[in-house]
């Protein structure tokens, strides 16, 4: 028995904010705005798992009005959702994600992101794909005003 889920996230970029993607700190003049650490990659994967479980979305489980989640480590939120999946009898098979960011180029960080996510998801890094694209100078991503992520996850019955 398999279940598939899709996740999407977008964060505004601003000067003086850290940029964290997949639990990895990215060297960047501009970072992501948000209530938690604004890790859009972890958020999209979290939403994909919740989607596969039909358990609502990240905002339902970790409301951004709740001070408990202020500056939260998004990998910890992801870990809680992986735990929820295990409680429902499911484990992660694989993840495929696309991060869209104009700059900096993410290639030097991709392997580390895959390893950090794989550790939390309890899978081999070979089961976590992170692809990096730019916005080709178009739209909010292309103008360097936002980072967006799309993620798909497959779960299997334990
Ligand atoms: Mg988010």
Short mmCIF file of N, CA and C and ligand atoms in Angstrom, two decimals:
data_model
loop_
_atom_site.label_atom_id
_atom_site.label_comp_id
_atom_site.label_asym_id
_atom_site.label_seq_id
_atom_site.Cartn_x
_atom_site.Cartn_y
_atom_site.Cartn_z
N UNK A 1 0.85 -1.21 0.00
CA UNK A 1 0.00 0.00 0.00
C UNK A 1 0.88 1.25 0.00
N UNK A 2 0.68 2.07 -1.00
CA UNK A 2 1.47 3.30 -1.12
C UNK A 2 0.54 4.51 -1.04
N UNK A 3 1.09 5.64 -0.60
CA UNK A 3 0.36 6.91 -0.63
C UNK A 3 1.34 7.97 -1.13
N UNK A 4 0.83 8.89 -1.97
CA UNK A 4 1.69 9.95 -2.52
C UNK A 4 1.17 11.30 -2.05
N UNK A 5 2.09 12.25 -1.85
CA UNK A 5 1.69 13.59 -1.42
C UNK A 5 2.53 14.65 -2.11
N UNK A 6 1.94 15.82 -2.25
CA UNK A 6 2.63 16.94 -2.89
C UNK A 6 2.71 18.11 -1.90
N UNK A 7 3.82 18.84 -1.94
CA UNK A 7 3.99 20.00 -1.07
C UNK A 7 4.54 21.18 -1.85
N UNK A 8 4.13 22.36 -1.45
CA UNK A 8 4.62 23.58 -2.09
C UNK A 8 4.86 24.62 -1.01
N UNK A 9 5.91 25.43 -1.16
CA UNK A 9 6.10 26.53 -0.21
C UNK A 9 6.79 27.69 -0.90
N UNK A 10 6.52 28.87 -0.36
CA UNK A 10 7.12 30.10 -0.88
C UNK A 10 7.42 31.02 0.30
N UNK A 11 8.60 31.58 0.32
CA UNK A 11 8.93 32.58 1.33
C UNK A 11 9.54 33.81 0.66
N UNK A 12 9.17 34.96 1.20
CA UNK A 12 9.74 36.23 0.75
C UNK A 12 11.19 36.32 1.22
N UNK A 13 12.06 36.88 0.40
CA UNK A 13 13.46 37.07 0.78
C UNK A 13 13.69 38.50 1.24
N UNK A 14 14.52 38.66 2.27
CA UNK A 14 14.81 39.99 2.79
C UNK A 14 16.24 40.03 3.32
N UNK A 15 16.82 41.22 3.28
CA UNK A 15 18.18 41.39 3.80
C UNK A 15 18.17 41.17 5.31
N UNK A 16 19.27 40.61 5.80
CA UNK A 16 19.42 40.46 7.24
C UNK A 16 18.72 39.26 7.84
N UNK A 17 18.17 38.38 6.98
CA UNK A 17 17.56 37.15 7.47
C UNK A 17 18.44 35.97 7.07
N UNK A 18 18.52 34.94 7.92
CA UNK A 18 19.27 33.75 7.51
C UNK A 18 18.53 33.00 6.41
N UNK A 19 19.27 32.30 5.58
CA UNK A 19 18.65 31.45 4.56
C UNK A 19 18.98 30.00 4.89
N UNK A 20 17.94 29.24 5.26
CA UNK A 20 18.10 27.83 5.62
C UNK A 20 17.24 27.01 4.68
N UNK A 21 17.84 26.01 4.04
CA UNK A 21 17.09 25.13 3.13
C UNK A 21 17.49 23.68 3.42
N UNK A 22 16.51 22.87 3.74
CA UNK A 22 16.80 21.48 4.07
C UNK A 22 17.68 21.36 5.31
N UNK A 23 17.56 22.32 6.21
CA UNK A 23 18.35 22.30 7.44
C UNK A 23 19.78 22.78 7.26
N UNK A 24 20.11 23.25 6.05
CA UNK A 24 21.48 23.69 5.75
C UNK A 24 21.51 25.22 5.64
N UNK A 25 22.43 25.84 6.37
CA UNK A 25 22.58 27.30 6.31
C UNK A 25 23.29 27.67 5.01
N UNK A 26 22.64 28.52 4.21
CA UNK A 26 23.18 28.93 2.92
C UNK A 26 23.79 30.32 3.06
N UNK A 27 25.00 30.49 2.56
CA UNK A 27 25.62 31.80 2.60
C UNK A 27 24.93 32.71 1.59
N UNK A 28 24.27 33.76 2.09
CA UNK A 28 23.47 34.60 1.20
C UNK A 28 23.25 35.97 1.85
N UNK A 29 23.23 37.01 1.01
CA UNK A 29 22.98 38.36 1.54
C UNK A 29 21.52 38.51 1.95
N UNK A 30 20.65 37.74 1.30
CA UNK A 30 19.22 37.79 1.60
C UNK A 30 18.75 36.44 2.11
N UNK A 31 17.88 36.47 3.12
CA UNK A 31 17.34 35.24 3.68
C UNK A 31 15.83 35.23 3.60
N UNK A 32 15.23 34.16 4.12
CA UNK A 32 13.79 33.98 4.00
C UNK A 32 13.07 34.51 5.24
N UNK A 33 12.00 35.27 5.00
CA UNK A 33 11.17 35.77 6.09
C UNK A 33 10.18 34.69 6.49
N UNK A 34 9.91 34.62 7.80
CA UNK A 34 8.93 33.64 8.27
C UNK A 34 8.93 33.57 9.78
N UNK A 35 7.91 32.89 10.31
CA UNK A 35 7.74 32.77 11.75
C UNK A 35 8.76 31.79 12.32
N UNK A 36 8.94 30.67 11.61
CA UNK A 36 9.93 29.67 12.02
C UNK A 36 11.27 30.08 11.41
N UNK A 37 12.15 29.13 11.19
CA UNK A 37 13.41 29.46 10.51
C UNK A 37 13.20 29.64 9.00
N UNK A 38 11.94 29.52 8.57
CA UNK A 38 11.55 29.81 7.17
C UNK A 38 12.26 28.90 6.16
N UNK A 39 12.46 27.65 6.57
CA UNK A 39 13.13 26.66 5.71
C UNK A 39 12.09 26.11 4.72
N UNK A 40 12.03 26.72 3.54
CA UNK A 40 10.97 26.39 2.58
C UNK A 40 11.07 24.95 2.08
N UNK A 41 12.29 24.41 1.98
CA UNK A 41 12.44 23.03 1.52
C UNK A 41 11.87 22.05 2.55
N UNK A 42 12.23 22.25 3.81
CA UNK A 42 11.68 21.37 4.85
C UNK A 42 10.17 21.52 4.95
N UNK A 43 9.67 22.75 4.77
CA UNK A 43 8.22 22.97 4.85
C UNK A 43 7.49 22.23 3.72
N UNK A 44 8.04 22.28 2.53
CA UNK A 44 7.37 21.62 1.39
C UNK A 44 7.36 20.10 1.57
N UNK A 45 8.46 19.56 2.09
CA UNK A 45 8.52 18.11 2.32
C UNK A 45 7.54 17.73 3.44
N UNK A 46 7.48 18.56 4.47
CA UNK A 46 6.54 18.33 5.57
C UNK A 46 5.11 18.31 5.05
N UNK A 47 4.76 19.28 4.21
CA UNK A 47 3.41 19.36 3.64
C UNK A 47 3.13 18.16 2.73
N UNK A 48 4.14 17.70 2.02
CA UNK A 48 3.95 16.54 1.13
C UNK A 48 3.61 15.29 1.95
N UNK A 49 4.29 15.12 3.08
CA UNK A 49 4.00 13.96 3.94
C UNK A 49 2.59 14.08 4.52
N UNK A 50 2.25 15.29 5.01
CA UNK A 50 0.90 15.50 5.55
C UNK A 50 -0.15 15.26 4.48
N UNK A 51 0.17 15.68 3.25
CA UNK A 51 -0.76 15.46 2.14
C UNK A 51 -0.96 13.97 1.87
N UNK A 52 0.14 13.22 1.88
CA UNK A 52 0.04 11.77 1.65
C UNK A 52 -0.80 11.09 2.72
N UNK A 53 -0.73 11.64 3.94
CA UNK A 53 -1.49 11.07 5.06
C UNK A 53 -2.92 11.60 5.13
N UNK A 54 -3.26 12.61 4.30
CA UNK A 54 -4.54 13.32 4.40
C UNK A 54 -4.73 13.87 5.81
N UNK A 55 -3.65 14.50 6.32
CA UNK A 55 -3.65 15.03 7.69
C UNK A 55 -3.53 16.55 7.70
N UNK A 56 -4.14 17.21 6.72
CA UNK A 56 -4.12 18.67 6.71
C UNK A 56 -2.80 19.21 6.20
N UNK A 57 -2.41 20.38 6.72
CA UNK A 57 -1.18 21.00 6.25
C UNK A 57 -0.34 21.53 7.40
N UNK A 58 0.81 22.06 7.06
CA UNK A 58 1.78 22.48 8.08
C UNK A 58 1.22 23.59 8.97
N UNK A 59 0.38 24.46 8.38
CA UNK A 59 -0.21 25.55 9.15
C UNK A 59 -1.20 25.05 10.20
N UNK A 60 -1.82 23.91 9.94
CA UNK A 60 -2.75 23.31 10.90
C UNK A 60 -2.00 22.73 12.09
N UNK A 61 -0.88 22.07 11.80
CA UNK A 61 -0.12 21.39 12.86
C UNK A 61 0.80 22.34 13.63
N UNK A 62 1.32 23.37 12.93
CA UNK A 62 2.28 24.29 13.55
C UNK A 62 1.87 25.73 13.22
N UNK A 63 0.79 26.24 13.83
CA UNK A 63 0.26 27.57 13.46
C UNK A 63 1.30 28.68 13.63
N UNK A 64 1.36 29.59 12.65
CA UNK A 64 2.38 30.65 12.73
C UNK A 64 1.99 31.74 13.73
N UNK A 65 0.80 31.63 14.35
CA UNK A 65 0.44 32.56 15.42
C UNK A 65 0.87 32.01 16.78
N UNK A 66 1.34 30.77 16.79
CA UNK A 66 1.72 30.11 18.04
C UNK A 66 3.18 30.42 18.36
N UNK A 67 3.42 31.12 19.49
CA UNK A 67 4.81 31.49 19.84
C UNK A 67 5.72 30.28 20.02
N UNK A 68 5.12 29.11 20.25
CA UNK A 68 5.89 27.88 20.40
C UNK A 68 6.76 27.60 19.17
N UNK A 69 6.30 28.07 17.99
CA UNK A 69 7.00 27.76 16.74
C UNK A 69 7.83 28.93 16.22
N UNK A 70 7.94 30.01 17.05
CA UNK A 70 8.76 31.16 16.64
C UNK A 70 10.21 30.70 16.48
N UNK A 71 10.78 31.00 15.32
CA UNK A 71 12.17 30.63 15.01
C UNK A 71 12.43 29.12 15.14
N UNK A 72 11.35 28.34 15.01
CA UNK A 72 11.49 26.88 15.17
C UNK A 72 12.42 26.29 14.12
N UNK A 73 13.13 25.22 14.52
CA UNK A 73 13.95 24.45 13.59
C UNK A 73 12.99 23.60 12.76
N UNK A 74 12.90 23.90 11.48
CA UNK A 74 11.91 23.21 10.64
C UNK A 74 12.20 21.73 10.47
N UNK A 75 13.46 21.32 10.66
CA UNK A 75 13.74 19.88 10.62
C UNK A 75 13.07 19.17 11.80
N UNK A 76 12.93 19.89 12.92
CA UNK A 76 12.24 19.31 14.08
C UNK A 76 10.75 19.16 13.77
N UNK A 77 10.18 20.11 13.04
CA UNK A 77 8.77 20.00 12.64
C UNK A 77 8.61 18.81 11.68
N UNK A 78 9.56 18.69 10.75
CA UNK A 78 9.52 17.57 9.82
C UNK A 78 9.61 16.24 10.57
N UNK A 79 10.48 16.19 11.58
CA UNK A 79 10.64 14.97 12.37
C UNK A 79 9.32 14.59 13.05
N UNK A 80 8.57 15.59 13.52
CA UNK A 80 7.29 15.30 14.18
C UNK A 80 6.30 14.70 13.19
N UNK A 81 6.34 15.18 11.95
CA UNK A 81 5.41 14.67 10.93
C UNK A 81 5.83 13.26 10.47
N UNK A 82 7.14 13.01 10.44
CA UNK A 82 7.62 11.65 10.14
C UNK A 82 7.14 10.70 11.24
N UNK A 83 7.18 11.18 12.47
CA UNK A 83 6.68 10.38 13.60
C UNK A 83 5.18 10.13 13.44
N UNK A 84 4.43 11.18 13.05
CA UNK A 84 2.98 11.02 12.82
C UNK A 84 2.72 9.95 11.75
N UNK A 85 3.52 10.00 10.68
CA UNK A 85 3.37 9.00 9.62
C UNK A 85 3.59 7.60 10.18
N UNK A 86 4.59 7.45 11.03
CA UNK A 86 4.87 6.12 11.60
C UNK A 86 3.71 5.68 12.49
N UNK A 87 3.10 6.64 13.20
CA UNK A 87 1.93 6.31 14.02
C UNK A 87 0.76 5.84 13.17
N UNK A 88 0.67 6.36 11.94
CA UNK A 88 -0.39 5.96 11.01
C UNK A 88 0.00 4.70 10.23
N UNK A 89 1.23 4.20 10.49
CA UNK A 89 1.66 2.95 9.86
C UNK A 89 2.40 3.13 8.55
N UNK A 90 2.99 4.33 8.35
CA UNK A 90 3.68 4.59 7.08
C UNK A 90 5.12 5.06 7.28
N UNK A 91 5.96 4.69 6.34
CA UNK A 91 7.33 5.22 6.30
C UNK A 91 7.58 5.82 4.91
N UNK A 92 8.60 6.66 4.84
CA UNK A 92 8.92 7.34 3.58
C UNK A 92 9.68 6.40 2.66
N UNK A 93 9.29 6.38 1.39
CA UNK A 93 10.03 5.63 0.36
C UNK A 93 11.06 6.55 -0.30
N UNK A 94 10.57 7.66 -0.88
CA UNK A 94 11.48 8.62 -1.50
C UNK A 94 10.83 9.99 -1.59
N UNK A 95 11.68 10.98 -1.80
CA UNK A 95 11.26 12.38 -1.92
C UNK A 95 11.91 12.96 -3.16
N UNK A 96 11.16 13.76 -3.90
CA UNK A 96 11.75 14.53 -4.99
C UNK A 96 11.33 15.98 -4.81
N UNK A 97 12.30 16.88 -4.76
CA UNK A 97 12.00 18.29 -4.52
C UNK A 97 12.74 19.18 -5.51
N UNK A 98 12.11 20.29 -5.85
CA UNK A 98 12.74 21.31 -6.68
C UNK A 98 12.73 22.64 -5.92
N UNK A 99 13.92 23.20 -5.71
CA UNK A 99 14.04 24.51 -5.06
C UNK A 99 14.28 25.55 -6.14
N UNK A 100 13.49 26.61 -6.13
CA UNK A 100 13.68 27.69 -7.10
C UNK A 100 14.17 28.94 -6.38
N UNK A 101 15.40 29.33 -6.70
CA UNK A 101 16.05 30.47 -6.05
C UNK A 101 16.98 31.10 -7.08
N UNK A 102 16.93 32.41 -7.19
CA UNK A 102 17.75 33.07 -8.22
C UNK A 102 19.23 33.06 -7.85
N UNK A 103 19.50 33.38 -6.58
CA UNK A 103 20.89 33.35 -6.12
C UNK A 103 20.92 33.22 -4.61
N UNK A 104 21.96 32.66 -4.02
CA UNK A 104 23.12 32.08 -4.70
C UNK A 104 22.77 30.74 -5.34
N UNK A 105 23.69 30.24 -6.16
CA UNK A 105 23.52 28.92 -6.75
C UNK A 105 23.63 27.86 -5.64
N UNK A 106 22.71 26.91 -5.66
CA UNK A 106 22.61 25.96 -4.55
C UNK A 106 23.40 24.67 -4.74
N UNK A 107 23.94 24.47 -5.94
CA UNK A 107 24.59 23.18 -6.21
C UNK A 107 25.58 22.76 -5.13
N UNK A 108 26.44 23.68 -4.61
CA UNK A 108 27.41 23.25 -3.60
C UNK A 108 26.77 22.74 -2.31
N UNK A 109 25.48 23.04 -2.11
CA UNK A 109 24.82 22.67 -0.85
C UNK A 109 23.89 21.46 -1.00
N UNK A 110 23.65 21.04 -2.25
CA UNK A 110 22.60 20.04 -2.50
C UNK A 110 22.87 18.72 -1.78
N UNK A 111 24.10 18.23 -1.84
CA UNK A 111 24.39 16.94 -1.20
C UNK A 111 24.14 17.00 0.31
N UNK A 112 24.54 18.12 0.91
CA UNK A 112 24.34 18.27 2.36
C UNK A 112 22.85 18.32 2.70
N UNK A 113 22.07 19.02 1.86
CA UNK A 113 20.61 19.07 2.08
C UNK A 113 20.01 17.67 2.01
N UNK A 114 20.44 16.90 1.01
CA UNK A 114 19.90 15.54 0.85
C UNK A 114 20.22 14.70 2.08
N UNK A 115 21.43 14.85 2.60
CA UNK A 115 21.84 14.05 3.75
C UNK A 115 21.08 14.46 5.01
N UNK A 116 20.89 15.78 5.20
CA UNK A 116 20.16 16.25 6.40
C UNK A 116 18.72 15.77 6.36
N UNK A 117 18.08 15.92 5.20
CA UNK A 117 16.68 15.49 5.06
C UNK A 117 16.57 13.98 5.23
N UNK A 118 17.49 13.23 4.61
CA UNK A 118 17.44 11.76 4.66
C UNK A 118 17.53 11.26 6.10
N UNK A 119 18.36 11.95 6.89
CA UNK A 119 18.52 11.55 8.29
C UNK A 119 17.18 11.68 9.03
N UNK A 120 16.49 12.80 8.82
CA UNK A 120 15.22 13.03 9.50
C UNK A 120 14.13 12.10 8.97
N UNK A 121 14.20 11.80 7.68
CA UNK A 121 13.18 10.95 7.04
C UNK A 121 13.45 9.46 7.25
N UNK A 122 14.60 9.14 7.86
CA UNK A 122 15.00 7.74 8.08
C UNK A 122 15.09 6.96 6.78
N UNK A 123 15.67 7.59 5.77
CA UNK A 123 15.93 6.91 4.50
C UNK A 123 17.38 7.19 4.08
N UNK A 124 17.84 6.46 3.07
CA UNK A 124 19.16 6.69 2.51
C UNK A 124 19.14 8.00 1.72
N UNK A 125 20.25 8.70 1.67
CA UNK A 125 20.32 9.94 0.89
C UNK A 125 20.00 9.68 -0.58
N UNK A 126 20.20 8.45 -1.01
CA UNK A 126 19.87 8.07 -2.38
C UNK A 126 18.36 8.06 -2.65
N UNK A 127 17.57 8.23 -1.60
CA UNK A 127 16.11 8.29 -1.74
C UNK A 127 15.58 9.71 -1.62
N UNK A 128 16.49 10.69 -1.54
CA UNK A 128 16.08 12.09 -1.42
C UNK A 128 16.72 12.89 -2.56
N UNK A 129 15.88 13.37 -3.46
CA UNK A 129 16.35 14.18 -4.58
C UNK A 129 16.07 15.66 -4.29
N UNK A 130 17.09 16.48 -4.45
CA UNK A 130 16.91 17.94 -4.35
C UNK A 130 17.46 18.55 -5.63
N UNK A 131 16.59 19.18 -6.37
CA UNK A 131 17.00 19.82 -7.62
C UNK A 131 16.95 21.34 -7.43
N UNK A 132 17.89 22.04 -8.02
CA UNK A 132 17.96 23.49 -7.87
C UNK A 132 17.78 24.17 -9.22
N UNK A 133 16.86 25.13 -9.25
CA UNK A 133 16.62 25.88 -10.48
C UNK A 133 16.56 27.37 -10.15
N UNK A 134 16.72 28.20 -11.17
CA UNK A 134 16.53 29.64 -10.99
C UNK A 134 15.20 30.02 -11.63
N UNK A 135 14.85 31.29 -11.49
CA UNK A 135 13.62 31.79 -12.11
C UNK A 135 13.89 32.49 -13.44
N UNK A 136 15.11 32.32 -13.96
CA UNK A 136 15.47 32.89 -15.27
C UNK A 136 15.20 34.39 -15.34
N UNK A 137 15.34 35.07 -14.19
CA UNK A 137 15.14 36.52 -14.20
C UNK A 137 13.69 36.95 -14.26
N UNK A 138 12.76 35.98 -14.25
CA UNK A 138 11.34 36.29 -14.35
C UNK A 138 10.66 36.14 -12.99
N UNK A 139 9.52 36.67 -12.82
CA UNK A 139 8.65 36.58 -11.62
C UNK A 139 9.40 36.86 -10.31
N UNK A 140 8.73 36.59 -9.18
CA UNK A 140 9.29 36.94 -7.87
C UNK A 140 10.58 36.18 -7.59
N UNK A 141 10.65 34.91 -8.03
CA UNK A 141 11.89 34.15 -7.83
C UNK A 141 13.00 34.75 -8.68
N UNK A 142 12.70 34.99 -9.94
CA UNK A 142 13.70 35.51 -10.86
C UNK A 142 14.21 36.88 -10.48
N UNK A 143 13.34 37.67 -9.81
CA UNK A 143 13.74 39.01 -9.37
C UNK A 143 14.42 38.97 -8.00
N UNK A 144 14.62 37.75 -7.46
CA UNK A 144 15.34 37.61 -6.19
C UNK A 144 14.51 38.00 -4.99
N UNK A 145 13.18 38.03 -5.15
CA UNK A 145 12.31 38.43 -4.04
C UNK A 145 11.72 37.25 -3.28
N UNK A 146 11.89 36.04 -3.80
CA UNK A 146 11.27 34.88 -3.16
C UNK A 146 12.04 33.60 -3.45
N UNK A 147 11.83 32.63 -2.57
CA UNK A 147 12.28 31.25 -2.80
C UNK A 147 11.02 30.39 -2.80
N UNK A 148 10.92 29.49 -3.77
CA UNK A 148 9.78 28.57 -3.79
C UNK A 148 10.31 27.14 -3.89
N UNK A 149 9.52 26.21 -3.37
CA UNK A 149 9.89 24.79 -3.39
C UNK A 149 8.66 23.95 -3.71
N UNK A 150 8.87 22.95 -4.54
CA UNK A 150 7.85 21.92 -4.79
C UNK A 150 8.45 20.59 -4.36
N UNK A 151 7.63 19.76 -3.73
CA UNK A 151 8.12 18.45 -3.28
C UNK A 151 7.04 17.39 -3.45
N UNK A 152 7.47 16.21 -3.79
CA UNK A 152 6.60 15.04 -3.86
C UNK A 152 7.20 13.97 -2.98
N UNK A 153 6.33 13.28 -2.24
CA UNK A 153 6.82 12.20 -1.38
C UNK A 153 5.97 10.96 -1.58
N UNK A 154 6.61 9.81 -1.52
CA UNK A 154 5.90 8.53 -1.56
C UNK A 154 6.07 7.84 -0.21
N UNK A 155 4.94 7.40 0.35
CA UNK A 155 4.96 6.65 1.61
C UNK A 155 4.55 5.21 1.34
N UNK A 156 5.07 4.30 2.16
CA UNK A 156 4.62 2.91 2.05
C UNK A 156 4.18 2.41 3.41
N UNK A 157 3.25 1.48 3.39
CA UNK A 157 2.76 0.86 4.61
C UNK A 157 3.92 0.09 5.27
N UNK A 158 4.13 0.33 6.54
CA UNK A 158 5.23 -0.34 7.24
C UNK A 158 4.92 -1.84 7.38
MG1 LIG B 1 6.94 27.89 4.83
#
